[in-house]
PDB file of C-alpha atoms in Angstrom:
ATOM      1  CA  MET H 359      41.681  -2.437 -46.630  1.00 48.00           C
ATOM      2  CA  ARG H 360      42.880  -5.460 -47.856  1.00 55.00           C
ATOM      3  CA  GLN H 361      42.033  -7.298 -44.747  1.00 56.00           C
ATOM      4  CA  ARG H 362      38.540  -6.114 -44.016  1.00 51.00           C
ATOM      5  CA  LEU H 363      38.264  -7.652 -47.892  1.00 44.00           C
ATOM      6  CA  ARG H 364      39.485 -10.633 -47.471  1.00 53.00           C
ATOM      7  CA  THR H 365      37.605 -10.446 -44.236  1.00 53.00           C
ATOM      8  CA  VAL H 366      35.040 -10.411 -45.743  1.00 45.00           C
ATOM      9  CA  ARG H 367      35.346 -13.389 -48.145  1.00 50.00           C
ATOM     10  CA  THR H 368      36.090 -15.637 -45.372  1.00 53.00           C
ATOM     11  CA  LEU H 369      32.697 -14.347 -43.499  1.00 45.00           C
ATOM     12  CA  LEU H 370      30.770 -15.069 -47.759  1.00 43.00           C
ATOM     13  CA  ALA H 371      32.711 -18.149 -47.975  1.00 49.00           C
ATOM     14  CA  GLN H 372      31.697 -20.116 -44.211  1.00 48.00           C
ATOM     15  CA  SER H 373      27.955 -18.261 -44.264  1.00 44.00           C
ATOM     16  CA  THR H 374      25.455 -19.937 -47.051  1.00 44.00           C
ATOM     17  CA  LEU H 375      24.814 -18.403 -49.892  1.00 45.00           C
ATOM     18  CA  GLY H 376      24.960 -14.713 -49.118  1.00 44.00           C
ATOM     19  CA  THR H 377      23.015 -15.581 -45.974  1.00 49.00           C
ATOM     20  CA  PRO H 378      24.305 -14.323 -42.486  1.00 51.00           C
ATOM     21  CA  LEU H 379      26.779 -16.903 -40.406  1.00 48.00           C
ATOM     22  CA  ALA H 380      24.860 -20.013 -39.160  1.00 67.00           C
ATOM     23  CA  ASP H 381      23.805 -18.909 -35.239  1.00 82.00           C
ATOM     24  CA  SER H 382      22.086 -22.002 -32.806  1.00 85.00           C
ATOM     25  CA  ASP H 383      18.248 -20.614 -32.622  1.00 80.00           C
ATOM     26  CA  ASP H 384      19.800 -20.672 -28.807  1.00 82.00           C
ATOM     27  CA  ASN H 385      22.021 -17.780 -29.622  1.00 82.00           C
ATOM     28  CA  LEU H 386      19.300 -15.868 -31.830  1.00 86.00           C
ATOM     29  CA  LEU H 387      16.525 -16.082 -29.362  1.00 82.00           C
ATOM     30  CA  ALA H 388      18.810 -14.869 -26.913  1.00 84.00           C
ATOM     31  CA  ARG H 389      20.695 -11.938 -29.207  1.00 85.00           C
ATOM     32  CA  PHE H 390      16.456 -11.160 -29.744  1.00 88.00           C
ATOM     33  CA  VAL H 391      15.723 -10.842 -25.790  1.00 86.00           C
ATOM     34  CA  ARG H 392      18.242  -9.255 -25.134  1.00 87.00           C
ATOM     35  CA  GLY H 393      17.909  -6.217 -28.079  1.00 84.00           C
ATOM     36  CA  CYS H 394      15.511  -7.168 -29.504  1.00 82.00           C
ATOM     37  CA  ASP H 395      17.387  -7.571 -31.949  1.00 78.00           C
ATOM     38  CA  SER H 396      15.315  -7.571 -35.800  1.00 84.00           C
ATOM     39  CA  ALA H 397      18.031  -9.333 -37.679  1.00 87.00           C
ATOM     40  CA  ALA H 398      18.281 -12.542 -35.129  1.00 87.00           C
ATOM     41  CA  PHE H 399      14.280 -12.710 -35.125  1.00 87.00           C
ATOM     42  CA  THR H 400      14.146 -12.518 -39.095  1.00 88.00           C
ATOM     43  CA  GLU H 401      16.504 -15.231 -38.964  1.00 90.00           C
ATOM     44  CA  LEU H 402      14.747 -17.454 -36.820  1.00 89.00           C
ATOM     45  CA  LEU H 403      11.658 -16.755 -39.330  1.00 90.00           C
ATOM     46  CA  ARG H 404      13.631 -17.557 -42.377  1.00 91.00           C
ATOM     47  CA  ARG H 405      14.734 -21.082 -40.934  1.00 89.00           C
ATOM     48  CA  HIS H 406      11.423 -22.044 -39.518  1.00 92.00           C
ATOM     49  CA  GLY H 407       8.846 -19.794 -41.309  1.00 91.00           C
ATOM     50  CA  PRO H 408       7.957 -22.142 -44.345  1.00 92.00           C
ATOM     51  CA  MET H 409       7.852 -24.982 -41.710  1.00 91.00           C
ATOM     52  CA  ALA H 410       4.626 -23.205 -40.287  1.00 92.00           C
ATOM     53  CA  LEU H 411       3.332 -21.612 -42.967  1.00 93.00           C
ATOM     54  CA  GLY H 412       3.396 -25.198 -43.587  1.00 91.00           C
ATOM     55  CA  VAL H 413       1.349 -26.594 -41.102  1.00 91.00           C
ATOM     56  CA  CYS H 414      -1.051 -23.990 -41.053  1.00 93.00           C
ATOM     57  CA  GLN H 415      -1.931 -24.837 -44.532  1.00 92.00           C
ATOM     58  CA  ARG H 416      -2.276 -28.455 -43.548  1.00 91.00           C
ATOM     59  CA  VAL H 417      -4.974 -27.421 -41.015  1.00 89.00           C
ATOM     60  CA  LEU H 418      -6.098 -24.608 -42.449  1.00 88.00           C
ATOM     61  CA  GLY H 419      -6.292 -25.340 -45.802  1.00 86.00           C
ATOM     62  CA  ASP H 420      -3.715 -22.163 -48.383  1.00 87.00           C
ATOM     63  CA  GLY H 421      -5.429 -19.128 -48.063  1.00 89.00           C
ATOM     64  CA  PRO H 422      -6.606 -16.138 -45.626  1.00 90.00           C
ATOM     65  CA  ASP H 423      -6.715 -17.895 -41.740  1.00 92.00           C
ATOM     66  CA  ALA H 424      -3.397 -20.071 -42.682  1.00 92.00           C
ATOM     67  CA  GLU H 425      -1.975 -16.749 -43.415  1.00 92.00           C
ATOM     68  CA  ASP H 426      -3.007 -15.245 -40.057  1.00 93.00           C
ATOM     69  CA  ALA H 427      -2.195 -18.223 -38.309  1.00 94.00           C
ATOM     70  CA  PHE H 428       1.128 -18.194 -39.763  1.00 93.00           C
ATOM     71  CA  GLN H 429       1.586 -14.381 -37.930  1.00 92.00           C
ATOM     72  CA  ALA H 430       0.163 -15.429 -35.433  1.00 92.00           C
ATOM     73  CA  THR H 431       2.631 -18.421 -34.372  1.00 93.00           C
ATOM     74  CA  PHE H 432       5.472 -15.664 -34.646  1.00 90.00           C
ATOM     75  CA  LEU H 433       3.648 -13.240 -32.539  1.00 90.00           C
ATOM     76  CA  VAL H 434       4.023 -15.910 -29.823  1.00 91.00           C
ATOM     77  CA  LEU H 435       7.713 -16.246 -30.514  1.00 90.00           C
ATOM     78  CA  ALA H 436       7.783 -12.744 -30.274  1.00 87.00           C
ATOM     79  CA  LEU H 437       5.983 -12.591 -26.933  1.00 86.00           C
ATOM     80  CA  LYS H 438       7.662 -15.310 -25.384  1.00 86.00           C
ATOM     81  CA  ALA H 439      10.820 -15.747 -26.230  1.00 81.00           C
ATOM     82  CA  ALA H 440      12.473 -16.058 -23.945  1.00 80.00           C
ATOM     83  CA  ALA H 441      10.745 -19.178 -22.272  1.00 78.00           C
ATOM     84  CA  ALA H 442      10.907 -20.613 -25.621  1.00 78.00           C
ATOM     85  CA  PRO H 443      13.845 -23.379 -26.026  1.00 82.00           C
ATOM     86  CA  GLY H 444      16.330 -22.426 -28.055  1.00 70.00           C
ATOM     87  CA  PRO H 445      17.469 -25.878 -28.382  1.00 79.00           C
ATOM     88  CA  SER H 446      14.466 -27.435 -29.355  1.00 86.00           C
ATOM     89  CA  LEU H 447      12.613 -24.474 -31.183  1.00 88.00           C
ATOM     90  CA  ARG H 448      11.531 -26.416 -33.927  1.00 88.00           C
ATOM     91  CA  ALA H 449       9.937 -28.862 -32.022  1.00 88.00           C
ATOM     92  CA  TRP H 450       8.007 -25.584 -29.945  1.00 90.00           C
ATOM     93  CA  LEU H 451       7.106 -23.772 -32.912  1.00 92.00           C
ATOM     94  CA  HIS H 452       5.608 -26.177 -34.821  1.00 92.00           C
ATOM     95  CA  GLY H 453       3.581 -27.605 -31.444  1.00 91.00           C
ATOM     96  CA  VAL H 454       2.702 -23.412 -31.379  1.00 93.00           C
ATOM     97  CA  ALA H 455       1.519 -23.461 -35.465  1.00 93.00           C
ATOM     98  CA  TYR H 456      -0.186 -26.578 -34.818  1.00 93.00           C
ATOM     99  CA  ARG H 457      -2.513 -25.185 -31.905  1.00 92.00           C
ATOM    100  CA  VAL H 458      -3.308 -22.047 -33.145  1.00 94.00           C
ATOM    101  CA  ALA H 459      -3.947 -23.656 -36.252  1.00 93.00           C
ATOM    102  CA  ARG H 460      -5.965 -26.047 -35.032  1.00 91.00           C
ATOM    103  CA  ASN H 461      -8.018 -23.006 -32.734  1.00 92.00           C
ATOM    104  CA  ALA H 462      -8.481 -20.695 -35.857  1.00 93.00           C
ATOM    105  CA  ARG H 463      -9.850 -23.908 -37.147  1.00 90.00           C
ATOM    106  CA  ARG H 464     -12.433 -24.450 -35.172  1.00 90.00           C
ATOM    107  CA  GLY H 465     -13.279 -20.801 -33.821  1.00 91.00           C
ATOM    108  CA  ARG H 466     -13.931 -21.022 -37.906  1.00 91.00           C
ATOM    109  CA  ASP H 467     -15.977 -23.993 -38.150  1.00 89.00           C
ATOM    110  CA  ARG H 468     -18.100 -22.487 -36.090  1.00 89.00           C
ATOM    111  CA  ARG H 469     -18.476 -19.427 -36.919  1.00 89.00           C
ATOM    112  CA  ARG H 470     -19.927 -21.000 -40.309  1.00 87.00           C
ATOM    113  CA  ARG H 471     -22.230 -24.156 -38.099  1.00 88.00           C
ATOM    114  CA  HIS H 472     -23.545 -20.040 -36.652  1.00 86.00           C
ATOM    115  CA  GLU H 473     -24.095 -18.542 -40.392  1.00 86.00           C
ATOM    116  CA  ARG H 474     -25.428 -21.321 -41.558  1.00 85.00           C
ATOM    117  CA  ALA H 475     -27.937 -21.145 -38.770  1.00 83.00           C
ATOM    118  CA  ILE H 476     -28.736 -17.906 -39.338  1.00 83.00           C
ATOM    119  CA  LEU H 477     -28.627 -18.391 -42.400  1.00 80.00           C
ATOM    120  CA  ARG H 478     -31.500 -21.318 -42.540  1.00 76.00           C
ATOM    121  CA  PRO H 479     -35.815 -19.822 -42.427  1.00 62.00           C
ATOM    122  CA  GLU H 480     -36.537 -23.272 -40.197  1.00 63.00           C
ATOM    123  CA  ALA H 481     -33.724 -22.216 -38.258  1.00 50.00           C
ATOM    124  CA  ALA H 482     -34.880 -19.219 -37.459  1.00 51.00           C
ATOM    125  CA  PRO H 483     -36.826 -18.864 -34.414  1.00 55.00           C
ATOM    126  CA  PRO H 484     -40.675 -18.098 -35.051  1.00 57.00           C
ATOM    127  CA  GLY H 485     -41.110 -14.801 -34.849  1.00 57.00           C
ATOM    128  CA  PRO H 486     -44.495 -12.531 -35.044  1.00 56.00           C
ATOM    129  CA  ASP H 487     -47.084 -13.175 -38.207  1.00 59.00           C
ATOM    130  CA  PRO H 488     -46.328  -9.871 -40.184  1.00 57.00           C
ATOM    131  CA  HIS H 489     -49.761 -10.793 -41.349  1.00 59.00           C
ATOM    132  CA  ASP H 490     -51.202 -10.563 -37.789  1.00 59.00           C
ATOM    133  CA  ALA H 491     -50.078  -6.742 -37.265  1.00 63.00           C
ATOM    134  CA  THR H 492     -53.003  -5.408 -35.347  1.00 63.00           C
ATOM    135  CA  GLU H 493     -51.521  -4.439 -32.251  1.00 67.00           C
ATOM    136  CA  LEU H 494     -49.017  -2.314 -34.290  1.00 67.00           C
ATOM    137  CA  ARG H 495     -51.472  -0.723 -36.477  1.00 64.00           C
ATOM    138  CA  CYS H 496     -52.820   0.020 -33.558  1.00 62.00           C
ATOM    139  CA  ALA H 497     -50.476   1.741 -32.038  1.00 67.00           C
ATOM    140  CA  LEU H 498     -49.379   3.288 -35.162  1.00 60.00           C
ATOM    141  CA  ASP H 499     -52.706   5.041 -35.416  1.00 68.00           C
ATOM    142  CA  GLU H 500     -52.780   6.436 -32.039  1.00 67.00           C
ATOM    143  CA  GLU H 501     -49.868   7.961 -32.809  1.00 71.00           C
ATOM    144  CA  LEU H 502     -50.309   9.702 -36.015  1.00 65.00           C
ATOM    145  CA  ALA H 503     -54.013  10.576 -33.979  1.00 69.00           C
ATOM    146  CA  ARG H 504     -51.876  12.664 -32.019  1.00 70.00           C
ATOM    147  CA  LEU H 505     -49.410  14.521 -34.186  1.00 67.00           C
TER     148      LEU H 505
END
C-alpha cells in the first residue's frame, strides 16, 4: 500500500497541477487512433482547444458561429487523426481552425446577402399586379359556378 501511495505521489509531482503526465501530441494521437482513447483526445482538446477557439473567434467574432467552427475543427481532428502530423499538431490544428472559420464566415456572409436581397422590395423580381387579377377572378368565378 505504501509503495502505491509513493508511486501516486511521484506521478502527481511530475504532472502539472494534477493533470495527466505530459505525453507528446504524437503519442496522444497514436493512442486515439489505435484504440479510440477518449482520455488522449480529451488531453489534446485541453492542450489545443483554447488556441483553436481563439482562431475561430478572431475570424468569426464571439458567438455561436465561432463555437460551431471550433467544434468542427476537433471533428476534423477526430476524423483525420491518423493523417494529422503529431509533432506539428498545433500548427495543423491552427490551419484547420482558420480554414473552417473562414469557410463559415463566407457561408454566413453569403446567407446574409441573400436574406438582405429578399427583404429589399426593389430587389424582388416583378410579379403580377395584385390590382390587375382579372384572369384569376374569372377562373375563380368559373370554379365557384361549377359547385
